[in-house]
mmCIF file of C-alpha atoms in Angstrom:
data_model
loop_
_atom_site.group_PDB
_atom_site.id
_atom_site.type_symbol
_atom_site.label_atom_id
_atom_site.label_comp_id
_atom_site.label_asym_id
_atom_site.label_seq_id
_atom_site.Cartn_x
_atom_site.Cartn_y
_atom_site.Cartn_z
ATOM 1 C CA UNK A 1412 0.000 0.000 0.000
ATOM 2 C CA UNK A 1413 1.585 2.982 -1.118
ATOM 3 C CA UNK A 1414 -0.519 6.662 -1.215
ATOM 4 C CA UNK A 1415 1.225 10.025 -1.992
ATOM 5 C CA UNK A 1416 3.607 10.676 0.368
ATOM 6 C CA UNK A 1417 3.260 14.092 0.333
ATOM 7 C CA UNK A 1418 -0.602 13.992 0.954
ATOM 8 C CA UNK A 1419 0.063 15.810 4.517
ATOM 9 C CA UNK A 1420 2.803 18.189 4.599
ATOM 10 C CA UNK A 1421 5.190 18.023 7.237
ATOM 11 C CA UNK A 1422 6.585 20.954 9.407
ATOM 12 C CA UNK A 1423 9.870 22.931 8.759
ATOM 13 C CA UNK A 1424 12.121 23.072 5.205
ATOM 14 C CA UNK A 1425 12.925 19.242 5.477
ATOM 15 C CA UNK A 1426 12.653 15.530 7.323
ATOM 16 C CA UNK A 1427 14.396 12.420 7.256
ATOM 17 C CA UNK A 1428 13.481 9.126 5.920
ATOM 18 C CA UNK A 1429 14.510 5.673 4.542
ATOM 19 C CA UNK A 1430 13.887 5.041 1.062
ATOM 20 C CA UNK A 1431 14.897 2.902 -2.073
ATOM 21 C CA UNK A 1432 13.868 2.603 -5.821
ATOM 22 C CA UNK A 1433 11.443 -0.339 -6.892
ATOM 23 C CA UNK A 1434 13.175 -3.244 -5.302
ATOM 24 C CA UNK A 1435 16.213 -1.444 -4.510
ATOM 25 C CA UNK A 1436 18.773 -1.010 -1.721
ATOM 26 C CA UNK A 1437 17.326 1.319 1.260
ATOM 27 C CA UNK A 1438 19.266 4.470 1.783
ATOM 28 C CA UNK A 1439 19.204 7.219 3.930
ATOM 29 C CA UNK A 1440 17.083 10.944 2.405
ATOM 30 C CA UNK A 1441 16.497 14.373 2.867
ATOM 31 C CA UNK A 1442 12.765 15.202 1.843
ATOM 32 C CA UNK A 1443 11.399 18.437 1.764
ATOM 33 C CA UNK A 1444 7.671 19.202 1.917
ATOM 34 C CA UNK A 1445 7.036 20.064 -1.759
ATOM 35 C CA UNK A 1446 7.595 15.937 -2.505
ATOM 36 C CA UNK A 1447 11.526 16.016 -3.475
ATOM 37 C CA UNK A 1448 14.052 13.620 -2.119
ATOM 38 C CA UNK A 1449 17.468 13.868 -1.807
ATOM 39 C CA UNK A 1450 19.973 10.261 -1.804
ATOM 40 C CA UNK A 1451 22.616 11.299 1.614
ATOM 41 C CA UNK A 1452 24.943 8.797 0.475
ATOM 42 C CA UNK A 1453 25.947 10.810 -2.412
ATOM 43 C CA UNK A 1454 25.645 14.348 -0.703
ATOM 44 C CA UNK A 1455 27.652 13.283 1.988
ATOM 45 C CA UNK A 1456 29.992 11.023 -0.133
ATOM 46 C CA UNK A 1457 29.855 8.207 2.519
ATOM 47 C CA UNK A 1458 28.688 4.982 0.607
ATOM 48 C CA UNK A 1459 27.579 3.096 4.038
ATOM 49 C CA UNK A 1460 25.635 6.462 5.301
ATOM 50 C CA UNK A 1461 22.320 5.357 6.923
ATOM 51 C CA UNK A 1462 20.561 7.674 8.913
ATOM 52 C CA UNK A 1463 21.398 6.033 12.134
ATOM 53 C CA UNK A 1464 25.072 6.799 11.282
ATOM 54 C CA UNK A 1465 23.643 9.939 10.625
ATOM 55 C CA UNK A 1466 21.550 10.490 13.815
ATOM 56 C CA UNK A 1467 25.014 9.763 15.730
ATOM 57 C CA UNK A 1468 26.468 13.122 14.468
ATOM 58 C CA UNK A 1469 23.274 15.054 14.343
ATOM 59 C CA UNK A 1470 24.588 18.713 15.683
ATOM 60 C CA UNK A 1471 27.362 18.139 13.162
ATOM 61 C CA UNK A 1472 24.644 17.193 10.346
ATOM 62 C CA UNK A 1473 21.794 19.666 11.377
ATOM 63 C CA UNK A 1474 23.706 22.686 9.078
ATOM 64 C CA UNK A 1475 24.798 21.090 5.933
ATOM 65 C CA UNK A 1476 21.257 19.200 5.757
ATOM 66 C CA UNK A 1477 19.975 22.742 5.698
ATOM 67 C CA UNK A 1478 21.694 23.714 2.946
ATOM 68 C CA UNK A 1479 21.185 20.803 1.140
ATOM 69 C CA UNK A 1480 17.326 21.615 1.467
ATOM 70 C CA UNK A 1481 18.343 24.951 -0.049
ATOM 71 C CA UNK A 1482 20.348 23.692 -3.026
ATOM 72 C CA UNK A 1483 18.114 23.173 -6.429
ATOM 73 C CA UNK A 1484 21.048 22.120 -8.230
ATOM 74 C CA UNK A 1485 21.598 18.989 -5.992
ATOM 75 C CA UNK A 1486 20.702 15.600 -7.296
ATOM 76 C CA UNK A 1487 16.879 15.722 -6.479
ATOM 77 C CA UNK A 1488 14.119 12.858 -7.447
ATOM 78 C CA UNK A 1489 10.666 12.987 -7.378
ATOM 79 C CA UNK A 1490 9.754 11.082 -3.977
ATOM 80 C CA UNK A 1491 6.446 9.423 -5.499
ATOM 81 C CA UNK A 1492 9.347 7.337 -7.639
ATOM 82 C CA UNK A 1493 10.255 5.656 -4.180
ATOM 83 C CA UNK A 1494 9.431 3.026 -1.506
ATOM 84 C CA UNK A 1495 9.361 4.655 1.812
ATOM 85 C CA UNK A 1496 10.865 2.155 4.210
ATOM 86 C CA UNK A 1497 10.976 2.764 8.645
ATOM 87 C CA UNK A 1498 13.002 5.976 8.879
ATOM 88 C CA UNK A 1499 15.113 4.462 11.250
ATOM 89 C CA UNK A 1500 16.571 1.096 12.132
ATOM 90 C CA UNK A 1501 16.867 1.592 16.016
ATOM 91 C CA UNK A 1502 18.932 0.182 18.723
ATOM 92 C CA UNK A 1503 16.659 -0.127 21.532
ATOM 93 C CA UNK A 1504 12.876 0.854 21.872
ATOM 94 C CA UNK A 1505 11.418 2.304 24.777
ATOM 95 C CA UNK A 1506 7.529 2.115 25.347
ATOM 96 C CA UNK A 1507 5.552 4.095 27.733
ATOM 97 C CA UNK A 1508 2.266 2.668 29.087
ATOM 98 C CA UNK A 1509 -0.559 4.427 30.415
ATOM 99 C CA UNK A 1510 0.292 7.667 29.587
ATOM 100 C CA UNK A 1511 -2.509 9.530 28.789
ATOM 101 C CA UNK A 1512 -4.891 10.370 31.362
ATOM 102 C CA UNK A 1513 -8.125 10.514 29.337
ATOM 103 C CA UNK A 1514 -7.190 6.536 28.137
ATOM 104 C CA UNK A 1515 -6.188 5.561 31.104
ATOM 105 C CA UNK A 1516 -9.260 6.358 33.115
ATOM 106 C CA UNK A 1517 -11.346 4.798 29.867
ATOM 107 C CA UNK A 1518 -9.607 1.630 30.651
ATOM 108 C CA UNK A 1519 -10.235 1.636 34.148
ATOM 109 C CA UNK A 1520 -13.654 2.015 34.190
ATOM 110 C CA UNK A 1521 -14.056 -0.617 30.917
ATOM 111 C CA UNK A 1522 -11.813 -3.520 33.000
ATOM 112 C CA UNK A 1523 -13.951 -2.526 36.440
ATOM 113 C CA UNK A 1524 -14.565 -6.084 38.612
ATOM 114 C CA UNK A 1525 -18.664 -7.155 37.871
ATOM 115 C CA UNK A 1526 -18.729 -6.593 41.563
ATOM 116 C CA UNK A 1527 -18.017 -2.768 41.585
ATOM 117 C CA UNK A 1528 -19.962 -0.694 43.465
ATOM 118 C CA UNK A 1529 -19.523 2.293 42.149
ATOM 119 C CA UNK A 1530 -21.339 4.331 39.221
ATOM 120 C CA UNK A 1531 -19.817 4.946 36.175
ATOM 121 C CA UNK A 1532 -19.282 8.604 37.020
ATOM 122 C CA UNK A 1533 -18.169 7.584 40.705
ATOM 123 C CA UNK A 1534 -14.989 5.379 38.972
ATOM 124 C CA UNK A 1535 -14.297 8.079 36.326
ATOM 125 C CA UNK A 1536 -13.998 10.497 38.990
ATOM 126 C CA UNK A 1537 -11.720 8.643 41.672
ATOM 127 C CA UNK A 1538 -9.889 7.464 38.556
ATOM 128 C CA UNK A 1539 -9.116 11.043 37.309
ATOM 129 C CA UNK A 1540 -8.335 12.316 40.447
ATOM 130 C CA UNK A 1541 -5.614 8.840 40.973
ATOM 131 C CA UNK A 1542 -4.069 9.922 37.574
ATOM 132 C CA UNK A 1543 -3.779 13.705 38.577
ATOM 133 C CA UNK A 1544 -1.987 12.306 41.773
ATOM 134 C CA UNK A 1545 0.246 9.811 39.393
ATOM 135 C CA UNK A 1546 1.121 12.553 37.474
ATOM 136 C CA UNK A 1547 2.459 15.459 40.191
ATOM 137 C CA UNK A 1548 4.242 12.841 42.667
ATOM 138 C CA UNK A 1549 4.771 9.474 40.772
ATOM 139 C CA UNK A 1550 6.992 7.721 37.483
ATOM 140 C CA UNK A 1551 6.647 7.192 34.324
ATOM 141 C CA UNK A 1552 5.878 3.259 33.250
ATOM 142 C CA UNK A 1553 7.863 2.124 30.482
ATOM 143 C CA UNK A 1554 9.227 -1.622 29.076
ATOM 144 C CA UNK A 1555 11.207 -2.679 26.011
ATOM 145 C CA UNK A 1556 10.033 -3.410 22.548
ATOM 146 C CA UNK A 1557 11.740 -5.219 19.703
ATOM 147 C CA UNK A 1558 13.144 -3.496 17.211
ATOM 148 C CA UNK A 1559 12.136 -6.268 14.769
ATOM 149 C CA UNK A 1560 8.653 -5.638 15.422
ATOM 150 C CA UNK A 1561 9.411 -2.111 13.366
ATOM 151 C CA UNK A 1562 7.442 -2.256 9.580
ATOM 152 C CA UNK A 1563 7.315 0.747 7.048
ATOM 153 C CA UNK A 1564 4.376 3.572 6.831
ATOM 154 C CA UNK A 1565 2.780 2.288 4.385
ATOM 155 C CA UNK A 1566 3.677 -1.642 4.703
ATOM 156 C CA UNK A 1567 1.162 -4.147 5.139
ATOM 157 C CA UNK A 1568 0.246 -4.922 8.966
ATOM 158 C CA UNK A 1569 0.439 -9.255 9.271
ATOM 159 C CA UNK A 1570 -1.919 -9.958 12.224
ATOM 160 C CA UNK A 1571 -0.466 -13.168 13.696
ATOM 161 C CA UNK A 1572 -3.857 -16.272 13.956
ATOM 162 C CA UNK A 1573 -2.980 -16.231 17.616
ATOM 163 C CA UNK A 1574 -3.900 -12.587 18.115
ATOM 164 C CA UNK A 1575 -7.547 -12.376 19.361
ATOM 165 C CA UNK A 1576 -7.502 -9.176 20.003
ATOM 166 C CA UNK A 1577 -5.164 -7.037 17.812
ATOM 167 C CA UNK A 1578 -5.653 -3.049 18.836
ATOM 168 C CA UNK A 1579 -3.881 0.002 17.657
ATOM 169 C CA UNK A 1580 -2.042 2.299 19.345
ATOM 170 C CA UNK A 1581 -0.867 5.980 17.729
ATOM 171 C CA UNK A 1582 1.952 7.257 19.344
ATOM 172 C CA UNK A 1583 4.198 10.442 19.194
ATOM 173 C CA UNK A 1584 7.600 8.688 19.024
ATOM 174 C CA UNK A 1585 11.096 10.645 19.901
ATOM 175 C CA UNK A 1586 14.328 9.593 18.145
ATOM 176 C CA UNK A 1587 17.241 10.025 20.187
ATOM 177 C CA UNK A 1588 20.289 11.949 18.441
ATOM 178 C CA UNK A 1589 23.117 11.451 21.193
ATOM 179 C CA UNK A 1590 24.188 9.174 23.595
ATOM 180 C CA UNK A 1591 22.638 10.437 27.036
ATOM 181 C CA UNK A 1592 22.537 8.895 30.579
ATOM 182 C CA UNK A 1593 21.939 10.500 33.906
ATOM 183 C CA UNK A 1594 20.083 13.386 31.826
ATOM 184 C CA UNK A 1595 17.941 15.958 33.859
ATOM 185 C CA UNK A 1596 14.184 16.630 32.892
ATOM 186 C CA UNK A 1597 15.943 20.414 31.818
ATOM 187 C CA UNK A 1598 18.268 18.820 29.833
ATOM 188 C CA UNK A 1599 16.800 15.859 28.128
ATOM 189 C CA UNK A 1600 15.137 17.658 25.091
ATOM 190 C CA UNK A 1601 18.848 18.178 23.813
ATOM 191 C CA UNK A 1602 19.020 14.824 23.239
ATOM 192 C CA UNK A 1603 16.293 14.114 21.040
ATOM 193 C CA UNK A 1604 16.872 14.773 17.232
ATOM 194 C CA UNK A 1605 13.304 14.831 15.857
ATOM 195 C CA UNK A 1606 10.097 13.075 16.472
ATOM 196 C CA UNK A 1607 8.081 10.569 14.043
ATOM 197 C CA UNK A 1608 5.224 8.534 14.508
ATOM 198 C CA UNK A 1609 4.524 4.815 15.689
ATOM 199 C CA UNK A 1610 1.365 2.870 15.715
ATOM 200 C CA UNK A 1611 2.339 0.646 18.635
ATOM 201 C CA UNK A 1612 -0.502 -2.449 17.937
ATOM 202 C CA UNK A 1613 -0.908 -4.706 21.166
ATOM 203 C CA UNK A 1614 -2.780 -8.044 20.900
ATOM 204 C CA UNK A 1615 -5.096 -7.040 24.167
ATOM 205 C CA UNK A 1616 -5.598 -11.304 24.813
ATOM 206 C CA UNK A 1617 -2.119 -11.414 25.495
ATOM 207 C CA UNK A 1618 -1.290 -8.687 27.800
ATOM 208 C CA UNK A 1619 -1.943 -10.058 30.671
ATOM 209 C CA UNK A 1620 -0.610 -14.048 31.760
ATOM 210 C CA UNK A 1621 -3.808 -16.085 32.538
ATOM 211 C CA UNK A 1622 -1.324 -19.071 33.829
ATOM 212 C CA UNK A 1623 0.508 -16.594 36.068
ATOM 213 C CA UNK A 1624 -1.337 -13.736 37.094
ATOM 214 C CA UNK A 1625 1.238 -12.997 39.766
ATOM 215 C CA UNK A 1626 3.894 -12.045 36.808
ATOM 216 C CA UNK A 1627 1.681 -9.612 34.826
ATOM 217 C CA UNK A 1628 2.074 -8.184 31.646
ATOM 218 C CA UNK A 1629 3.575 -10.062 28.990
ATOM 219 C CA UNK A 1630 4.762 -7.272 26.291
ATOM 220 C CA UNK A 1631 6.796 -9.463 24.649
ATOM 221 C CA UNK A 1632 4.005 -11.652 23.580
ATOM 222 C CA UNK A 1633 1.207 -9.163 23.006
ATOM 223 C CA UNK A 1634 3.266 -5.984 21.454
ATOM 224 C CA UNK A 1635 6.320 -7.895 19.179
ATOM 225 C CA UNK A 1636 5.078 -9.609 16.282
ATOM 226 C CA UNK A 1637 6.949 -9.067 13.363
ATOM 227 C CA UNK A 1638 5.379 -5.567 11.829
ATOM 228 C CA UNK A 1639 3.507 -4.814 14.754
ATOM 229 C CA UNK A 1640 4.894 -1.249 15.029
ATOM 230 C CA UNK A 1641 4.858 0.684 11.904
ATOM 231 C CA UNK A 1642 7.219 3.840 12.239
ATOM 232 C CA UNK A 1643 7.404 6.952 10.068
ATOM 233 C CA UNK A 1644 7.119 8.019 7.291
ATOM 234 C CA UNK A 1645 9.750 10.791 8.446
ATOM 235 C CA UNK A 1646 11.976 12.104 11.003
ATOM 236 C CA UNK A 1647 10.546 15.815 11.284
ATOM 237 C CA UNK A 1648 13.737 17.692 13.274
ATOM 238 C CA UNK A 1649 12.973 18.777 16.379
ATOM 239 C CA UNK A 1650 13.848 22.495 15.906
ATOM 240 C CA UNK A 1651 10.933 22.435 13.508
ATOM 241 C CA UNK A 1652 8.313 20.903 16.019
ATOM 242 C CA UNK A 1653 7.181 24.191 18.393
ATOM 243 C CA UNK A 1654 5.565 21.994 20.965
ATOM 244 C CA UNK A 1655 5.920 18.383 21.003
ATOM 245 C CA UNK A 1656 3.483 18.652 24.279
ATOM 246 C CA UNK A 1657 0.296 20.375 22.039
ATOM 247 C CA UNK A 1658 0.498 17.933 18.716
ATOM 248 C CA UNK A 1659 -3.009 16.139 17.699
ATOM 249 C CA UNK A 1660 -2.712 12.531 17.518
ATOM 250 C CA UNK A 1661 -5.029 11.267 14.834
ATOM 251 C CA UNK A 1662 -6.011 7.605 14.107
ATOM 252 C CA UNK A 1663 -8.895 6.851 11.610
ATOM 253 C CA UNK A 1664 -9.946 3.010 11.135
ATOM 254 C CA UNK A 1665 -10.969 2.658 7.372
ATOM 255 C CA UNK A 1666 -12.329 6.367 7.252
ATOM 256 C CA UNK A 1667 -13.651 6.879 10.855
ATOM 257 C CA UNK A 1668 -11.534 8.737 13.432
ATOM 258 C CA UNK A 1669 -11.238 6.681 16.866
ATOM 259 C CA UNK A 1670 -8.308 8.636 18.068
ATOM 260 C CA UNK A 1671 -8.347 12.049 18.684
ATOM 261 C CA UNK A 1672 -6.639 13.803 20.775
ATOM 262 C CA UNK A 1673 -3.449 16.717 21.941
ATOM 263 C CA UNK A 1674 -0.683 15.797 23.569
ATOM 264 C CA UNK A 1675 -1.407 17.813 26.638
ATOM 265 C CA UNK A 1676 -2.857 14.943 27.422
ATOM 266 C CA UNK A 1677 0.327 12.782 28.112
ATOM 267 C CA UNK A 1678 0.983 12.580 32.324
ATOM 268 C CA UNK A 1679 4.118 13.022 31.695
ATOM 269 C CA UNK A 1680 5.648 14.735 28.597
ATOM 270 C CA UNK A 1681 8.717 13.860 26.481
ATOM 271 C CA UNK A 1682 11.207 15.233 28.902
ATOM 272 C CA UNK A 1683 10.300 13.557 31.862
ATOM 273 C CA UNK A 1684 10.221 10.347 29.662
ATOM 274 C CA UNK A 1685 13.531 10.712 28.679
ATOM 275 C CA UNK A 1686 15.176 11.543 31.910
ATOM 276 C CA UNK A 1687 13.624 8.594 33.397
ATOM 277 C CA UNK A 1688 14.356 6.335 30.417
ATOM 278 C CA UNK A 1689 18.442 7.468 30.540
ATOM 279 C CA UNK A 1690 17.956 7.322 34.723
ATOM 280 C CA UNK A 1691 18.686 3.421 33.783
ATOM 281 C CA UNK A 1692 19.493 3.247 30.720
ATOM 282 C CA UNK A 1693 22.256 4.526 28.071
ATOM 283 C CA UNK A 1694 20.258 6.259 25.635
ATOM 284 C CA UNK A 1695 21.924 5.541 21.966
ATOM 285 C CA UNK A 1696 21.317 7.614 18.701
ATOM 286 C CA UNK A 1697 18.648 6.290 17.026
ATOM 287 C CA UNK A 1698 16.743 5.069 19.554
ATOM 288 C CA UNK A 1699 12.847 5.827 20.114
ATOM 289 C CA UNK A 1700 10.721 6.811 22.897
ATOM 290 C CA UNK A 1701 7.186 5.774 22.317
ATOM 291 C CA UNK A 1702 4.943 8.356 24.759
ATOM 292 C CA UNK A 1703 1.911 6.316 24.851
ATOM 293 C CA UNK A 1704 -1.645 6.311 23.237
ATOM 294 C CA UNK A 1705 -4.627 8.548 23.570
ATOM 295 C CA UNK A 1706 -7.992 7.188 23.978
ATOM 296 C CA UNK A 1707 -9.509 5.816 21.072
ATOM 297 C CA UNK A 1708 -8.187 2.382 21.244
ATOM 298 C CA UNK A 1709 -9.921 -0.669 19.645
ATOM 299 C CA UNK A 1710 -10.710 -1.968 23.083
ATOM 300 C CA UNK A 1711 -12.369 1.446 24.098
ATOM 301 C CA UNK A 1712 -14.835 1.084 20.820
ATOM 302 C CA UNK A 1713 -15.333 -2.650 21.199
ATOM 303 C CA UNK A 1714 -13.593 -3.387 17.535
ATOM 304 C CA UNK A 1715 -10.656 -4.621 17.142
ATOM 305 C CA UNK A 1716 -8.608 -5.057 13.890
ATOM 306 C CA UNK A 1717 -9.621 -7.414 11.208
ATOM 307 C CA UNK A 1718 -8.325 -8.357 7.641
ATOM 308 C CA UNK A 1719 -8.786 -5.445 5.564
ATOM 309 C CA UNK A 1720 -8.642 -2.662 7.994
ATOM 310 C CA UNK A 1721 -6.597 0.186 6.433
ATOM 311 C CA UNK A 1722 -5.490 2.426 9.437
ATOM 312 C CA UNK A 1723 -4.817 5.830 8.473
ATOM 313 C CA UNK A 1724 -2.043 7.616 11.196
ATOM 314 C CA UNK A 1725 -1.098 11.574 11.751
ATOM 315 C CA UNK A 1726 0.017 13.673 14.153
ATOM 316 C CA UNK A 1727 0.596 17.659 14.019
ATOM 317 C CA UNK A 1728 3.933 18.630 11.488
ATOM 318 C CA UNK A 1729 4.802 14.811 11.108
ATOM 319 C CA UNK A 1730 2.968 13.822 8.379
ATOM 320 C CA UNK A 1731 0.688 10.612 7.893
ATOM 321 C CA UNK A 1732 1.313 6.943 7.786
ATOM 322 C CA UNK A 1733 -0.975 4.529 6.026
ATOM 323 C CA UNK A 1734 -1.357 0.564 6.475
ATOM 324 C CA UNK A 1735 -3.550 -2.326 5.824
ATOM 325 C CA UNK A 1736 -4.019 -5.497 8.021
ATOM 326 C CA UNK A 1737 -3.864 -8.493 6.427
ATOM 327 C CA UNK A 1738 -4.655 -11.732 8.264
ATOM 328 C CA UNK A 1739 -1.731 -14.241 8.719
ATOM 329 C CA UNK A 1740 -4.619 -17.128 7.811
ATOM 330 C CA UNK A 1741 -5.912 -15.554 4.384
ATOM 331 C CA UNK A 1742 -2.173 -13.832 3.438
ATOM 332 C CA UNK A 1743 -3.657 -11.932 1.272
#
């Protein structure tokens, strides 16, 4: 599935991505908002370029890419001509969970105990008032994905024939352009090169270990099929992104819209993310931050994802993402 790539603009004079010609090798391209793209290899006369590589000397990068966006006599070609690949092969993947208060108290009150004795407005209220609490005094929850679980913006989505309940999950993701650890909440937006978008899909069945409820969550089960989290279609720059804490995250589900919603929604925004992620762990160019999902989920709406679905993926500046599921049974 392949639409126009430059049916939704992105923000600022240029963006990163991964692309290749029919069948060709992937390589790492400037783009610029009026549909050109630019091969880095060449421009930066390093044959084994990728924009990884590229991420790891950003600050270095950030002024001839500029110009490059500026030059009309540079080796330009038209970017409908190309496949638009994952912008980024990353290192590590960090995913935050239950980050948006709005889904988070939706989920609550869904997964309430038959037994409950409280209204519906009773548990949306306590709820809220727990997630306002969570947000001023407590920490982030995050866990690891697989980077082999990354497919392109516009790939097909393979749901496995275990998956009973495949959901998605539109995220703002943050690419990492240095190595950080240790970083401050002040300091940690430094680090981050640009933002892009994920659709983090979780198999909702799986989430949770019916043979050992005392273990929990099982992410590795229910979030890392192969091609469960499609990424891109660009790397938008930070320095062109005014606000990454006021973007709209938009998911519509063959035409309808089921998420909508800002980011000043998030608990806790891409800085405090960051910092908590680098508290831990070394933070490596390249690698993403996934912030979490709005409401709007599958599970919310009672319909889940089925053979044939075409998702449909945006979020303020970073342009759009398209896919269609394709049941593992029917391949097709």
């Amino acid at each position: 599935m392949k639409p126009a790539a430059t049916s939704v603009p992105f923000a600022g004079p240029f963006a990163l991505g991964t692309l290749s010609a029919p069948d060709g090798v992937p390589f790492p391209a400037l783009v610029t908002p009026d549909g050109r793209a630019l091969d880095l290899r060449a421009a930066f006369g390093e044959r084994e370029l990728t924009t990884r590589t590229l991420l790891e000397s950003w600050d270095e990068a950030t002024p001839r890419l500029h110009a490059l966006a500026r030059d009309d006599k540079a080796a330009w070609q038209p970017l409908g001509d190309l496949r638009t690949h994952a912008p980024v092969e990353p290192r590590q993947v960090f995913q935050s969970g239950a980050n948006y208060r709005q889904h988070v108290i939706d989920l609550e009150v869904a997964h309430r105990a038959p037994d409950d004795p409280r209204t519906v407005e009773q548990a949306r209220e306590e709820i809220a008032a727990l997630m306002d609490r969570r947000a001023a005094e407590d920490l982030p929850y995050v866990f690891i994905g697989l980077p082999s679980a990354i497919t392109g913006p516009y790939d097909d989505v393979r749901l496995p024939d275990w998956a009973e309940k495949p959901d998605w999950e539109l995220e703002l993701a943050a690419v990492i352009g240095k190595p950080g650890y240790r970083l401050s909440t002040d300091e940690a937006l430094e680090y981050v090169a640009g933002y892009t978008i994920a659709n983090d899909l979780t198999d909702r069945a799986t989430v949770f270990r019916r043979d050992m409820p005392a273990i929990g969550t099982d992410w590795l089960r229910s979030k890392n099929a192969p091609g469960f989290t499609p990424l891109g279609p660009w790397i938008v720059p930070a320095e062109s992104v005014a606000d990454p804490g006021d973007l709209r995250v938009t998911l519509k589900l063959n035409g309808d819209t089921m998420q909508d919603e800002s980011t000043k929604d998030m608990l806790f925004g891409v800085a405090r993310l960051v910092s908590y992620i680098s508290r831990t762990s070394q933070l490596l160019p390249g690698d993403l931050v996934l912030t979490g999902s709005p409401a709007g989920n599958g599970i919310h709406w009672g319909r889940l994802l089925r053979d044939g679905d075409v998702m449909e993926g945006s979020i303020t500046g970073l342009g759009v993402q398209r896919t269609r599921c394709v049941s593992e049974e029917t391949g097709s």
